[in-house]
PDB file of C-alpha atoms in Angstrom:
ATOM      1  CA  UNK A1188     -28.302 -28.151  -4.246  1.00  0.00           C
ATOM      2  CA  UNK A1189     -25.997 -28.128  -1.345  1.00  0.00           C
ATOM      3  CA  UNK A1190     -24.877 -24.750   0.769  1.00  0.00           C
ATOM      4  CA  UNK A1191     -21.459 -23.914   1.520  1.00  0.00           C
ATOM      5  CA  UNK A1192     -20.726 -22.246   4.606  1.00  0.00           C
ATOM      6  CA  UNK A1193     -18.030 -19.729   4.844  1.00  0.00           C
ATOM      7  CA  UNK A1194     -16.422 -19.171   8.394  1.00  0.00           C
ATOM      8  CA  UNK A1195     -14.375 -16.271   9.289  1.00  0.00           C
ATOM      9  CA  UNK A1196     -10.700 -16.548   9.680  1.00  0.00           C
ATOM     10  CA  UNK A1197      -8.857 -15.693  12.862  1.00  0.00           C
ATOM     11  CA  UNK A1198      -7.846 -11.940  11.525  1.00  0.00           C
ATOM     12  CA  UNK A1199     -10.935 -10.996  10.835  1.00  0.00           C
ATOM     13  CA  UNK A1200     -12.423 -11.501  14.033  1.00  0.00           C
ATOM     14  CA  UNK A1201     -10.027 -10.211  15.774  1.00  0.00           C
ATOM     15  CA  UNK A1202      -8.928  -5.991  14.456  1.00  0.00           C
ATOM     16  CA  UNK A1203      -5.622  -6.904  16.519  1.00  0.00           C
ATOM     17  CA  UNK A1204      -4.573  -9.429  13.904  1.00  0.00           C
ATOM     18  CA  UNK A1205      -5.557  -7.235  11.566  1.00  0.00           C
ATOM     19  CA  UNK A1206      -3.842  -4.752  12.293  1.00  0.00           C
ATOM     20  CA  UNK A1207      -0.348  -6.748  13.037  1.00  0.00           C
ATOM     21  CA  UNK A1208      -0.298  -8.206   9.406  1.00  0.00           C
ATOM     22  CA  UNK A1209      -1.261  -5.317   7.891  1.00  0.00           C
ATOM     23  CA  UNK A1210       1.728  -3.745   9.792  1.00  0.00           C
ATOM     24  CA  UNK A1211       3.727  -7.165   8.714  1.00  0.00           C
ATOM     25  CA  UNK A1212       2.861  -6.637   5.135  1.00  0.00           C
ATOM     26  CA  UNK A1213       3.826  -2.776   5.310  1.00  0.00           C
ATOM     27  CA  UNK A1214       7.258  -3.706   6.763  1.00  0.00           C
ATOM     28  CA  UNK A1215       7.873  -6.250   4.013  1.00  0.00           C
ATOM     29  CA  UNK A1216       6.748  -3.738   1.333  1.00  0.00           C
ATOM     30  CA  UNK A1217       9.449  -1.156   2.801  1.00  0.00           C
ATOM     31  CA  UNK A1218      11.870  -3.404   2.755  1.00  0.00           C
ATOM     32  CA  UNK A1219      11.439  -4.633  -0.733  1.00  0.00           C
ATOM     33  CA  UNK A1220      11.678  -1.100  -2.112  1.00  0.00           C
ATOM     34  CA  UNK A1221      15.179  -0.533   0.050  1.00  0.00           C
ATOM     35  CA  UNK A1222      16.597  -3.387  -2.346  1.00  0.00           C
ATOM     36  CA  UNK A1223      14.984  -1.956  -5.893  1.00  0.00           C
ATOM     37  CA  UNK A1224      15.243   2.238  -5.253  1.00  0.00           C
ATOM     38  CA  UNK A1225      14.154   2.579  -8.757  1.00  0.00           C
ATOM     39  CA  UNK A1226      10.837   1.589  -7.464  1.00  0.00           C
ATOM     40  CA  UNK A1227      10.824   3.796  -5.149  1.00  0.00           C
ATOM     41  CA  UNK A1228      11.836   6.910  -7.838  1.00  0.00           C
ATOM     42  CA  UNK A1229       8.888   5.408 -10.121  1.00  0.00           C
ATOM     43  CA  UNK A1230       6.481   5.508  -7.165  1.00  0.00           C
ATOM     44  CA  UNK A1231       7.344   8.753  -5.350  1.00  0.00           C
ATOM     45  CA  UNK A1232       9.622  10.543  -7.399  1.00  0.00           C
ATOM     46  CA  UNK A1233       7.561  10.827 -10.702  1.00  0.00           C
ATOM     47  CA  UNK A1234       4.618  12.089  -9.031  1.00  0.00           C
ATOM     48  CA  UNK A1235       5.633  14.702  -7.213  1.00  0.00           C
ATOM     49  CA  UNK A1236       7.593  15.942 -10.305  1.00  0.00           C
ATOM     50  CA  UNK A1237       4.648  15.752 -12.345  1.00  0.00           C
ATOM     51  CA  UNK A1238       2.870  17.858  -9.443  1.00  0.00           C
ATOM     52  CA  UNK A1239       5.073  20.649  -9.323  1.00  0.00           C
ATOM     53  CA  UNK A1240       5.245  20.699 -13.493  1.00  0.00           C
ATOM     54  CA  UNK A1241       1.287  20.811 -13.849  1.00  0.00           C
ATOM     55  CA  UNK A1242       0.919  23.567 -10.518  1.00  0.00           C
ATOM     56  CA  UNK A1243       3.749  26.147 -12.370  1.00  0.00           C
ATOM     57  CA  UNK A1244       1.964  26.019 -15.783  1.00  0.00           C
ATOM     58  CA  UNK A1245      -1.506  26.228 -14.019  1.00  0.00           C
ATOM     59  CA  UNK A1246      -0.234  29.088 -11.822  1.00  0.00           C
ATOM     60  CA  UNK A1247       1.286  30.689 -15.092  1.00  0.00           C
ATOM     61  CA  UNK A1248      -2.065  30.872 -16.964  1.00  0.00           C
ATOM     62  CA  UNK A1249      -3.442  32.825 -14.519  1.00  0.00           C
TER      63      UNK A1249
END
Protein backbone atom coordinates (compact mmCIF):
# COMPACT_ATOMS: atom_id res chain seq x y z
CA UNK A 1 0.00 0.00 0.00
CA UNK A 2 1.43 3.40 -0.36
CA UNK A 3 0.27 6.71 1.85
CA UNK A 4 -0.59 9.88 0.38
CA UNK A 5 0.19 12.88 2.17
CA UNK A 6 -2.01 15.84 2.03
CA UNK A 7 -0.35 19.34 2.73
CA UNK A 8 -2.22 22.38 3.53
CA UNK A 9 -2.62 25.11 1.05
CA UNK A 10 -1.47 28.66 1.63
CA UNK A 11 -5.21 29.92 2.75
CA UNK A 12 -5.62 27.67 5.13
CA UNK A 13 -2.74 28.38 7.10
CA UNK A 14 -3.00 31.60 7.00
CA UNK A 15 -7.08 33.11 8.36
CA UNK A 16 -5.81 36.36 6.41
CA UNK A 17 -6.09 34.59 3.08
CA UNK A 18 -8.98 33.27 4.16
CA UNK A 19 -10.60 35.83 4.85
CA UNK A 20 -9.52 38.01 1.57
CA UNK A 21 -11.00 35.31 -0.84
CA UNK A 22 -13.81 34.76 0.99
CA UNK A 23 -14.30 38.60 0.73
CA UNK A 24 -13.13 38.10 -3.17
CA UNK A 25 -15.74 35.50 -3.71
CA UNK A 26 -18.52 37.70 -1.88
CA UNK A 27 -17.68 40.66 -4.17
CA UNK A 28 -17.94 38.49 -7.28
CA UNK A 29 -21.25 36.98 -6.04
CA UNK A 30 -22.66 40.72 -5.65
CA UNK A 31 -21.70 41.58 -8.69
CA UNK A 32 -23.13 38.71 -10.57
CA UNK A 33 -26.57 39.32 -9.09
CA UNK A 34 -26.30 43.31 -10.21
CA UNK A 35 -26.29 41.81 -13.91
CA UNK A 36 -29.33 39.04 -13.36
CA UNK A 37 -31.86 41.13 -10.67
CA UNK A 38 -34.23 38.36 -11.14
CA UNK A 39 -31.89 36.45 -9.01
CA UNK A 40 -31.84 38.65 -6.69
CA UNK A 41 -36.07 38.86 -6.52
CA UNK A 42 -35.90 34.85 -6.40
CA UNK A 43 -33.39 34.99 -3.53
CA UNK A 44 -34.60 37.88 -1.36
CA UNK A 45 -37.77 38.89 -2.59
CA UNK A 46 -39.74 35.53 -2.37
CA UNK A 47 -38.79 34.93 1.06
CA UNK A 48 -39.59 37.70 2.74
CA UNK A 49 -43.02 37.65 0.96
CA UNK A 50 -43.60 34.27 1.99
CA UNK A 51 -42.66 35.55 5.66
CA UNK A 52 -45.02 38.19 5.97
CA UNK A 53 -47.95 35.79 4.21
CA UNK A 54 -47.35 32.82 6.78
CA UNK A 55 -46.90 35.60 10.09
CA UNK A 56 -50.60 37.40 9.05
CA UNK A 57 -52.43 34.02 8.79
CA UNK A 58 -50.56 32.72 11.96
CA UNK A 59 -51.34 36.00 13.78
CA UNK A 60 -55.04 35.66 12.44
CA UNK A 61 -55.66 32.23 14.04
CA UNK A 62 -55.02 33.46 17.17
Amino acid sequence: MSTVSITATSSERRPAGLLRHSLILARRSLAKSARNPGALVNGVVTPAIFLLCCSSTCSAAQ
